[in-house]
C-alpha atoms as a printed R data frame, in Angstrom:
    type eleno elety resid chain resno       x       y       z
1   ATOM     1    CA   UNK     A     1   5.729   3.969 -61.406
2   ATOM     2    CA   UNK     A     2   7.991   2.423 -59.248
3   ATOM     3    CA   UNK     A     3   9.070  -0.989 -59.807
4   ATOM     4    CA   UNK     A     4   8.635  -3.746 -57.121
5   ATOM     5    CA   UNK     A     5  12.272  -4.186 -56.231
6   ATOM     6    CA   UNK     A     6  12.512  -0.698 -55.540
7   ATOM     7    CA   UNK     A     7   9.421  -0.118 -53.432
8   ATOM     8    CA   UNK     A     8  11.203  -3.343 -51.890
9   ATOM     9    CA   UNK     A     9  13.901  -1.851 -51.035
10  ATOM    10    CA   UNK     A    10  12.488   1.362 -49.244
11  ATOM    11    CA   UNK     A    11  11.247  -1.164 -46.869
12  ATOM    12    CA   UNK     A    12  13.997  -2.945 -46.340
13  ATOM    13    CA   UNK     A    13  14.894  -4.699 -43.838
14  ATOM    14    CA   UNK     A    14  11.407  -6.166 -44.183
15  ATOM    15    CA   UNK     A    15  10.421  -6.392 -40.518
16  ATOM    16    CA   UNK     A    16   6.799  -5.094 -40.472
17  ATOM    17    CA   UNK     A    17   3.512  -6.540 -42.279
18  ATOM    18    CA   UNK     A    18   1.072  -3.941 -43.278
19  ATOM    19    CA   UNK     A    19  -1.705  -4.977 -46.037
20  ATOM    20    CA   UNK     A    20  -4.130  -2.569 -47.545
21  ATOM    21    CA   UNK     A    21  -6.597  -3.147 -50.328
22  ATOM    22    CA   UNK     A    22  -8.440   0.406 -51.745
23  ATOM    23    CA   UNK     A    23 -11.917   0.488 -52.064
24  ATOM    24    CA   UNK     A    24 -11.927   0.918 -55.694
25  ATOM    25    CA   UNK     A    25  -9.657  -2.011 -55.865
26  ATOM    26    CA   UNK     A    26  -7.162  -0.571 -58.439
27  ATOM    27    CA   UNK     A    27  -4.618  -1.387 -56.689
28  ATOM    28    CA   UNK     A    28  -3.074  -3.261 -53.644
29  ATOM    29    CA   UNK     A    29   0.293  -2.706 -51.747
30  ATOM    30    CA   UNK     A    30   1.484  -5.433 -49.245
31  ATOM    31    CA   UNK     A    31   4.695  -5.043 -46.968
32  ATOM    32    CA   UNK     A    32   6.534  -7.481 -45.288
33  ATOM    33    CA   UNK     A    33   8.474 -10.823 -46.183
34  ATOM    34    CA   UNK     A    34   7.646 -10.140 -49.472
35  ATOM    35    CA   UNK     A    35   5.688  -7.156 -51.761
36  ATOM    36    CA   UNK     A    36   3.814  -7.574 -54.542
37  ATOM    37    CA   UNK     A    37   2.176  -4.338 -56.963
38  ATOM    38    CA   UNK     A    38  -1.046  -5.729 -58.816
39  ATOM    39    CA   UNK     A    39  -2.721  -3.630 -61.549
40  ATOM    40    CA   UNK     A    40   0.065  -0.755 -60.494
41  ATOM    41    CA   UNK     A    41  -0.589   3.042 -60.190
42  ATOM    42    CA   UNK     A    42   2.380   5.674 -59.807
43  ATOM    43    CA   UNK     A    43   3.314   5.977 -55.911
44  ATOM    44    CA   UNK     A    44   5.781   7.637 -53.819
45  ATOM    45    CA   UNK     A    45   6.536   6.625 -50.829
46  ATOM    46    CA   UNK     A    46   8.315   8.663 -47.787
47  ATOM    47    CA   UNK     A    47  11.552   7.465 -46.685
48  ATOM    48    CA   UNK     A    48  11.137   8.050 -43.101
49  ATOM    49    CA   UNK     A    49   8.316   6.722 -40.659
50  ATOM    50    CA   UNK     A    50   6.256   8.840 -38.292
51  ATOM    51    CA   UNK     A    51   4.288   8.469 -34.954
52  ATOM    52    CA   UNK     A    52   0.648   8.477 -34.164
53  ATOM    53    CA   UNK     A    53  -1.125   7.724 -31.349
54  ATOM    54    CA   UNK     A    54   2.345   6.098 -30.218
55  ATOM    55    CA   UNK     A    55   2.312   3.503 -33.441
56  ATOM    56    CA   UNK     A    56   5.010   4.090 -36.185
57  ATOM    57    CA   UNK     A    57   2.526   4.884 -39.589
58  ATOM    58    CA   UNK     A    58   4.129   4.862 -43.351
59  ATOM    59    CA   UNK     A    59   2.393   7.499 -45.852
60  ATOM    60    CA   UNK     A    60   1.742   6.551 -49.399
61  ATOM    61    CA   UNK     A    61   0.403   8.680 -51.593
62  ATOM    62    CA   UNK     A    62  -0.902   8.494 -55.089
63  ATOM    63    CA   UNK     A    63  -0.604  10.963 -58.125
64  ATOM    64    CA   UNK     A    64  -4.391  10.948 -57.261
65  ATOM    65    CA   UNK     A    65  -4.199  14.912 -55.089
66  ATOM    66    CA   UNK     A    66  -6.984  13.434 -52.518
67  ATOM    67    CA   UNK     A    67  -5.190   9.927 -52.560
68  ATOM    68    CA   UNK     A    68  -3.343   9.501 -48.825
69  ATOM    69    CA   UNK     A    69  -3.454   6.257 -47.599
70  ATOM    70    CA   UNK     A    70  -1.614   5.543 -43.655
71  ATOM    71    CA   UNK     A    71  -0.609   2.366 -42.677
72  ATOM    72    CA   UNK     A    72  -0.136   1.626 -38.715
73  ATOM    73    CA   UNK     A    73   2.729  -0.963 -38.527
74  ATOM    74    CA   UNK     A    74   2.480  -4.597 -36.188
75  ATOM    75    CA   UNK     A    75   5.667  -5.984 -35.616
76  ATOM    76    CA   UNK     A    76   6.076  -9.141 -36.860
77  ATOM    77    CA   UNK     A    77   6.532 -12.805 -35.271
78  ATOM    78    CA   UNK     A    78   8.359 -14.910 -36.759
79  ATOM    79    CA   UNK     A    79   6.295 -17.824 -35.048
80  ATOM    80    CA   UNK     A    80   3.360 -16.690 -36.524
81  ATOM    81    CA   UNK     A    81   2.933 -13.038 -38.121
82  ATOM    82    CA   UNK     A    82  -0.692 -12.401 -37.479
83  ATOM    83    CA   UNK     A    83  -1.083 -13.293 -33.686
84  ATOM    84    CA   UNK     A    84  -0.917 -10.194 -31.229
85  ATOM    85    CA   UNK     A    85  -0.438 -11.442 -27.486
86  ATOM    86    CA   UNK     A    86  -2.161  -9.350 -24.436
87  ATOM    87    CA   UNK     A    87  -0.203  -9.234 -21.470
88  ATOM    88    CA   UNK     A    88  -2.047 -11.848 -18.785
89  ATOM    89    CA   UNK     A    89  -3.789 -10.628 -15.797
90  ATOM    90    CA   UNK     A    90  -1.800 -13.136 -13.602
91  ATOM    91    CA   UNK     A    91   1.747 -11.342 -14.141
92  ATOM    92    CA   UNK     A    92   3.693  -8.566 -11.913
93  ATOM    93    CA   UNK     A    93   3.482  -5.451 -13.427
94  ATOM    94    CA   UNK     A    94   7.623  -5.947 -13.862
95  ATOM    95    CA   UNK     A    95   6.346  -8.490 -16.004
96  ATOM    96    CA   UNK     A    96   4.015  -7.093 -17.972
97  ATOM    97    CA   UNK     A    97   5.023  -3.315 -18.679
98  ATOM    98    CA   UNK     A    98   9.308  -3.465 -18.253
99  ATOM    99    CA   UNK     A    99  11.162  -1.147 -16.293
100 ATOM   100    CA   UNK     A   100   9.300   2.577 -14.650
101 ATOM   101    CA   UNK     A   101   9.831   5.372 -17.495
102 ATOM   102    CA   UNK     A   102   8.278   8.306 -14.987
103 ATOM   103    CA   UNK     A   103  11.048   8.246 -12.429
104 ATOM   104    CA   UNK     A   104  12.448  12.192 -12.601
105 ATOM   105    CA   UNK     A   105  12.292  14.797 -10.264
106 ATOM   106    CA   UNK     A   106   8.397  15.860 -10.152
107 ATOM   107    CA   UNK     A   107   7.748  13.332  -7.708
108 ATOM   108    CA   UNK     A   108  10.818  12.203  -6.170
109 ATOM   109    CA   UNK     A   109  12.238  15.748  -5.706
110 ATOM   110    CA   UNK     A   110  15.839  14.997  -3.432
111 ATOM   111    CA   UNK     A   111  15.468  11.609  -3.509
112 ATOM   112    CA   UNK     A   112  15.581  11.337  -7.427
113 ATOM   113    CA   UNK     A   113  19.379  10.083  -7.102
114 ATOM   114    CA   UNK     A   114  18.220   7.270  -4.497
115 ATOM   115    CA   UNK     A   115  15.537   6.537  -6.778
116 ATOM   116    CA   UNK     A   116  17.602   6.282  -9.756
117 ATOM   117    CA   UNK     A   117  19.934   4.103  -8.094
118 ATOM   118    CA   UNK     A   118  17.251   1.241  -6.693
119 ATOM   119    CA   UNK     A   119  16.131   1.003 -10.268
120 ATOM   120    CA   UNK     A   120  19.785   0.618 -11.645
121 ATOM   121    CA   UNK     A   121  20.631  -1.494  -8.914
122 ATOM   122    CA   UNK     A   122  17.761  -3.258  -9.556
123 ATOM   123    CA   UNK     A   123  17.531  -3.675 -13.430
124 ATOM   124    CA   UNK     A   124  14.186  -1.639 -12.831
125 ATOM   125    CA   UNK     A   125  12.541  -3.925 -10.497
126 ATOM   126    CA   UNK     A   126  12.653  -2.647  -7.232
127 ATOM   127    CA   UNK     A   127  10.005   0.395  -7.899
128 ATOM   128    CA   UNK     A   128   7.716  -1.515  -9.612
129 ATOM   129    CA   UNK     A   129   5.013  -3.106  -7.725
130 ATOM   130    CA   UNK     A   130   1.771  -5.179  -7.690
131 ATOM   131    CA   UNK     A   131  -1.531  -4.317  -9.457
132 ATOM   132    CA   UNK     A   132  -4.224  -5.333  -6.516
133 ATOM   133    CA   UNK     A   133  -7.006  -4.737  -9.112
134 ATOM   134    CA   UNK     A   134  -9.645  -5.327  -8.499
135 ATOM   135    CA   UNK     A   135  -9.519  -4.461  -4.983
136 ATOM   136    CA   UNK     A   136  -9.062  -1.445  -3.711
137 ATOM   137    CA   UNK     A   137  -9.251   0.823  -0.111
138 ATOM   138    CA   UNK     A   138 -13.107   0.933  -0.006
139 ATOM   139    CA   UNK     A   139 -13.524  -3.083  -0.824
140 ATOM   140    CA   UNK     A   140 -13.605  -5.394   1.951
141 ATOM   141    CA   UNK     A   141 -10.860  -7.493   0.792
142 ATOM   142    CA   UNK     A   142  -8.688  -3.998   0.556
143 ATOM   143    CA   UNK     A   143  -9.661  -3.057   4.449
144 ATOM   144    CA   UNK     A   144  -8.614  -6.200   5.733
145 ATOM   145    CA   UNK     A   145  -5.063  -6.151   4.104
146 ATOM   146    CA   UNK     A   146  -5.064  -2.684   5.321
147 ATOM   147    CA   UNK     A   147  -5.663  -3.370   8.866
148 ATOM   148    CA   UNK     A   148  -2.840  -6.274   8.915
149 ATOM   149    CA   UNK     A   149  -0.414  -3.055   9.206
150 ATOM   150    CA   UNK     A   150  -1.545  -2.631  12.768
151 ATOM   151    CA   UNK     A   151   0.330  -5.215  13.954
152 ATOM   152    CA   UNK     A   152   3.104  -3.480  13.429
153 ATOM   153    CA   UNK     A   153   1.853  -0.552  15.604
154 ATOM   154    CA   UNK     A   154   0.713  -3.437  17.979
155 ATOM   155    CA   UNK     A   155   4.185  -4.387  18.302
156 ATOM   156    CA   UNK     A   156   5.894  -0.713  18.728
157 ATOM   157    CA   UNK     A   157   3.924   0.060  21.711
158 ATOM   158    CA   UNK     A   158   4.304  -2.843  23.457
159 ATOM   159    CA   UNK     A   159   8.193  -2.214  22.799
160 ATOM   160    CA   UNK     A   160   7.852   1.341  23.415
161 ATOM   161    CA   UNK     A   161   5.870   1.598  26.749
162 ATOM   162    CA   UNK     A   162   8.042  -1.471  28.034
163 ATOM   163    CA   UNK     A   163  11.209   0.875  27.647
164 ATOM   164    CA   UNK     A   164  12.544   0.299  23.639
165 ATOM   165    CA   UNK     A   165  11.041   3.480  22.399
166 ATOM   166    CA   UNK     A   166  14.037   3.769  19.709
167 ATOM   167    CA   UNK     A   167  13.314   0.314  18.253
168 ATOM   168    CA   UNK     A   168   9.357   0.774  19.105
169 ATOM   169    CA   UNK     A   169   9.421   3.873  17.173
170 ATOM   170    CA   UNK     A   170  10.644   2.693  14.063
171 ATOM   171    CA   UNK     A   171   8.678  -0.499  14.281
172 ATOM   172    CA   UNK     A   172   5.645   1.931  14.487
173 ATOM   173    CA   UNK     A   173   6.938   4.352  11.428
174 ATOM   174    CA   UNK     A   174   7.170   1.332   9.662
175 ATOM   175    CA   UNK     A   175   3.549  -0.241   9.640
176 ATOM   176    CA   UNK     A   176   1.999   3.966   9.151
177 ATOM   177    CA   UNK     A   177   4.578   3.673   5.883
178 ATOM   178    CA   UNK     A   178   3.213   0.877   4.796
179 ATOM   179    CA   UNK     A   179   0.036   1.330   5.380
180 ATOM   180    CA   UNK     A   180   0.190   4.793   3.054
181 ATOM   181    CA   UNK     A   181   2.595   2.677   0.490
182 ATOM   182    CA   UNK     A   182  -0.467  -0.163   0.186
183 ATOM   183    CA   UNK     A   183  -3.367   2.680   0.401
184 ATOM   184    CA   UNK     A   184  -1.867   4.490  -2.603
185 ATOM   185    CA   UNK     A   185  -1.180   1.412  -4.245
186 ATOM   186    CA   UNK     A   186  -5.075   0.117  -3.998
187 ATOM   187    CA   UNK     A   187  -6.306   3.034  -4.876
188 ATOM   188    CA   UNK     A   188  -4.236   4.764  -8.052
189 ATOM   189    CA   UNK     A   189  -3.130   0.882  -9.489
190 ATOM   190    CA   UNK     A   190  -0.646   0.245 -11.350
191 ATOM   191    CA   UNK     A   191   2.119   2.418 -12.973
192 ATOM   192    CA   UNK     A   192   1.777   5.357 -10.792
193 ATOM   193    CA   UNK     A   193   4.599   7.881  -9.514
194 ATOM   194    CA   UNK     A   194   2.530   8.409  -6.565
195 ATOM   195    CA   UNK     A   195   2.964   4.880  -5.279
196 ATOM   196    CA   UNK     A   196   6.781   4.313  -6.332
197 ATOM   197    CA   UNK     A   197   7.337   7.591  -4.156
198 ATOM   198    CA   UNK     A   198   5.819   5.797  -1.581
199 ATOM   199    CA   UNK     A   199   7.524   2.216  -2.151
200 ATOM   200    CA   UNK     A   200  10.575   4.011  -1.980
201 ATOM   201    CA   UNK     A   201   9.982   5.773   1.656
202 ATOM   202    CA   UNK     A   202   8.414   2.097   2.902
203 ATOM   203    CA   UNK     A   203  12.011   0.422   2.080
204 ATOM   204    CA   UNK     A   204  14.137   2.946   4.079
205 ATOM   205    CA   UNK     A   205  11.681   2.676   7.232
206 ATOM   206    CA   UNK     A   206  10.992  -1.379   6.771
207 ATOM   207    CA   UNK     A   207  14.573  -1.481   6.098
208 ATOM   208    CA   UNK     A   208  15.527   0.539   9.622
209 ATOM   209    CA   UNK     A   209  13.563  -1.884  11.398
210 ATOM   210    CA   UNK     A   210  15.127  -4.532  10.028
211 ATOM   211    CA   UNK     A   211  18.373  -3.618  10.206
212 ATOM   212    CA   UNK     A   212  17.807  -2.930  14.024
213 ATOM   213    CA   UNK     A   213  16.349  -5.838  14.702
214 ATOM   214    CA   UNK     A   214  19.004  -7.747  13.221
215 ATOM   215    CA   UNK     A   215  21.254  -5.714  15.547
216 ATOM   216    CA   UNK     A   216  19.581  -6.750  18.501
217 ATOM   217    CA   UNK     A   217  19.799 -10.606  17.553
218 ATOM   218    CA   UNK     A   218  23.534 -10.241  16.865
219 ATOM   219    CA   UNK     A   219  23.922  -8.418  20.317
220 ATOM   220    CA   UNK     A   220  22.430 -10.828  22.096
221 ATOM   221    CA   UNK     A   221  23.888 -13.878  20.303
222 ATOM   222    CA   UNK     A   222  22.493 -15.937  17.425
223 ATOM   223    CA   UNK     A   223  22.438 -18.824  19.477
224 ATOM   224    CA   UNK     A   224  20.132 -17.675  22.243
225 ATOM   225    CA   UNK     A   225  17.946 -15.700  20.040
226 ATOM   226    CA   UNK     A   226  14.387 -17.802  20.933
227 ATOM   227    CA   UNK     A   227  13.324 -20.542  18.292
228 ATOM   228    CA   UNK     A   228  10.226 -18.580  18.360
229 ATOM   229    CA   UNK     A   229  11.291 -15.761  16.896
230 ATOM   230    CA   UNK     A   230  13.790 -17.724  14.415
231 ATOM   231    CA   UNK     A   231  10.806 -19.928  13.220
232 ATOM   232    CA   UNK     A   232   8.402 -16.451  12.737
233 ATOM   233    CA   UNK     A   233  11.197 -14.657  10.903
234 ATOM   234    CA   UNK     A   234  11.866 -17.518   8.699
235 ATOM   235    CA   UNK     A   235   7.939 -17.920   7.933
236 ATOM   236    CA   UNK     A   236   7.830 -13.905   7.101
237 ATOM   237    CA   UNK     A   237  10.484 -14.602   4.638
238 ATOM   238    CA   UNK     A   238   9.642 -17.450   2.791
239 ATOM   239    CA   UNK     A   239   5.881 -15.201   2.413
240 ATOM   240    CA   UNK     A   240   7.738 -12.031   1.321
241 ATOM   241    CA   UNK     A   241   9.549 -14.213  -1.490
242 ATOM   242    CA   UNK     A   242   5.832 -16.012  -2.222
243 ATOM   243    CA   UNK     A   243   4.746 -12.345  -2.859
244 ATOM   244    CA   UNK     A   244   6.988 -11.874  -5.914
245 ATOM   245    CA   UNK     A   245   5.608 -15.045  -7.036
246 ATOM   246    CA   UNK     A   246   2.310 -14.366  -7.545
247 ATOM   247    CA   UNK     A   247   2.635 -10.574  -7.458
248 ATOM   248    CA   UNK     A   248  -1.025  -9.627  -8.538
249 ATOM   249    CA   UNK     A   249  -4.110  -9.182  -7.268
250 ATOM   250    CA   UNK     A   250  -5.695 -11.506  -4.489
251 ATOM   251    CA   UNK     A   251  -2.530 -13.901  -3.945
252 ATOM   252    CA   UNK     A   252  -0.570 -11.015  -3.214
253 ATOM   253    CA   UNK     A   253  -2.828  -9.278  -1.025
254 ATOM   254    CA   UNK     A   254  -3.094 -12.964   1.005
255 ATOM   255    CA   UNK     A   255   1.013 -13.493   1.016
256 ATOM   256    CA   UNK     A   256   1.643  -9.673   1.812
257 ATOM   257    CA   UNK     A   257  -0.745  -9.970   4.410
258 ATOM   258    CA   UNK     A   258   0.625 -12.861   6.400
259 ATOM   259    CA   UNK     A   259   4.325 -11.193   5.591
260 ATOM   260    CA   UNK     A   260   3.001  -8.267   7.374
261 ATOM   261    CA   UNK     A   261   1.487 -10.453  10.651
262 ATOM   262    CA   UNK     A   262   4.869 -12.681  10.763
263 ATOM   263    CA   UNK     A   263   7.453  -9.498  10.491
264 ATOM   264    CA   UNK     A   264   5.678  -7.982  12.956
265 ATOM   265    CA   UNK     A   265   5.498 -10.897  15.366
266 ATOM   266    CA   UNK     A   266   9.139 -11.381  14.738
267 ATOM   267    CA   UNK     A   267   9.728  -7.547  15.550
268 ATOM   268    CA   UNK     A   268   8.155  -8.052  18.758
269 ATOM   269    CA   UNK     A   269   9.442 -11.247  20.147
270 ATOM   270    CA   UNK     A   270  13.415 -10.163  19.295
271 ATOM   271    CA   UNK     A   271  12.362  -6.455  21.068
272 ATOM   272    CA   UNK     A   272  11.044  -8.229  23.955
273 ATOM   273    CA   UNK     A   273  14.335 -10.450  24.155
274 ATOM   274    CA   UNK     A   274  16.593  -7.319  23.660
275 ATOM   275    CA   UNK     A   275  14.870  -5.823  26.774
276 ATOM   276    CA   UNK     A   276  15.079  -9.102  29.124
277 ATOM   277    CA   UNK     A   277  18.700  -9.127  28.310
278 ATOM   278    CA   UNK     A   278  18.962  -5.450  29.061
279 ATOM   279    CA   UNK     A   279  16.840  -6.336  32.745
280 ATOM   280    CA   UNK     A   280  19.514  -9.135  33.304
C-alpha cells in the first residue's frame, strides 16, 4: 500500500480539495492541504489528470478489478475552501466570462486580422458586449430600444435631401448597423460570434460618422460650432461611458438608448451647420 507521504506527494503542490468516503466505508482518501489514509487498502494512483465534461478528474483505483473511483477537482480558496462564487447577473459579460475564445475565421472571414487586433488592442474588451437578458426583439422593452436607431435615419435624410448626402449617408448606414448589431444581440445573448461580427461592422460605420462629423466641426471652427450641438455631444458621451457602467440588461438598454437619441441629435445639428456655412 502506499504510504501517506507518498500518495502526498503525487499530489503535490496541494492545490485542489477532493473528499470521497466509499459506501462500504473501508476506506477514505482526502486531498488537499493535507491527506490522511484511514483503515488503508492498496491504491494506485495515475500521475497525470484528465478532462471531463471540461473539469480536470483524478482516477484511483483499487486492487478491487470493479473498484474505479473519479474525483472532479474545485479549486481551492484560500479565504475559504468550500465556497463556490456564481458570477452576478449585474456584471458585463467582460466581467463575468474574460476575454472572446471564438474569434477565428468562420465568422469573421477577411476581417479576422481587424478582429484580432480590436481584441489585442483592447485586452479583449472591445468585442465583448452586453447581455440584455431578459429582453429581447419581440419584448416591448426590446422594440423600443430598437426603434431609438431611427433617429439616426431621421437625421441622414434631413442631411441628405438638404444637400449632405455623403455625411447623410453614413449617418443613415450607421443607425441600419446598429440596429442589426442590437437585433442580433437581443436575440442570440451573450457570447455569440454572430453578434461580435456585427459589433465589429457597427464600430467602422459609427466610427465614419464620427470621424466626419468631427471633420465638419474642425472645418468650420471649434469656436463657432453651436453650444447646442457641443452640449448634445457632450450628453451622448457621458451616456455612452454610463453604458459600460452598468453594461447589463435594463440600465443598458436605458443609457444606450438615450446615447443613440443624443449622437444622433448631435449628427444632425453639426450637418445642418456644415451646410449653412457651405450656403454662406
Amino acid at each position: 500500500a502506499l504510504c501517506q507521504a507518498e500518495v502526498a506527494h503525487a499530489f503535490a503542490p496541494p492545490l485542489h480539495h477532493v473528499a470521497f468516503v466509499p459506501s462500504s466505508s473501508t476506506s477514505a482518501v482526502r486531498i488537499g492541504t493535507s491527506l490522511s489514509l484511514i483503515r488503508p487498502s492498496t491504491v494506485s494512483v495515475e500521475s497525470s489528470t484528465k478532462r471531463r465534461n471540461n473539469k480536470p478528474t483524478i482516477s484511483i483505483i483499487s486492487q478491487h478489478p470493479q473498484a474505479r473511483y473519479e474525483f472532479a477537482l474545485q479549486e481551492s480558496n484560500n479565504n475559504n475552501n468550500n465556497d463556490q462564487t456564481t458570477p452576478s447577473n449585474n456584471q458585463s459579460s467582460f466581467a463575468k466570462y474574460g476575454r472572446p475564445q471564438d474569434i477565428d475565421s468562420n465568422t469573421f472571414g477577411p476581417l479576422l486580422p481587424i478582429a484580432e487586433a480590436v481584441d489585442e488592442a483592447t485586452g479583449g474588451w472591445g468585442l465583448t458586449y452586453a447581455d440584455l437578458h431578459p429582453a429581447t426583439p419581440r419584448t416591448t422593452v426590446g422594440q423600443a430600444f430598437l426603434a431609438t436607431n431611427f433617429f439616426y435615419a431621421a437625421a441622414g435624410l434631413w442631411l441628405g435631401f438638404h444637400g449632405d448626402w455623403f455625411y447623410g449617408g453614413l449617418t443613415e448606414l450607421a443607425g441600419i448597423v446598429s440596429f442589426v448589431y442590437h437585433y442580433t444581440q437581443l436575440e442570440f445573448g451573450k457570447n455569440r460570434t454572430e453578434v461580435r461580427l456585427a459589433l465589429l461592422i457597427d464600430y467602422f460605420c459609427a466610427g465614419s460618422a464620427l470621424l466626419t462629423g468631427g471633420v465638419y466641426m474642425i472645418q468650420a471652427g471649434i469656436t463657432t460650432v453651436p453650444l447646442d450641438a457641443v452640449v448634445s455631444a457632450a450628453v451622448a458621451v457621458v451616456c455612452l461611458s454610463l453604458c459600460w457602467v452598468w453594461e447589463f440588461g435594463y440600465p443598458y438598454i436605458f443609457w444606450h438608448s438615450l446615447w443613440h437619441i443624443a449622437s444622433a441629435y448631435t449628427g444632425y445639428l453639426v450637418g445642418q451647420e456644415h451646410l449653412a456655412n457651405i450656403a454662406a
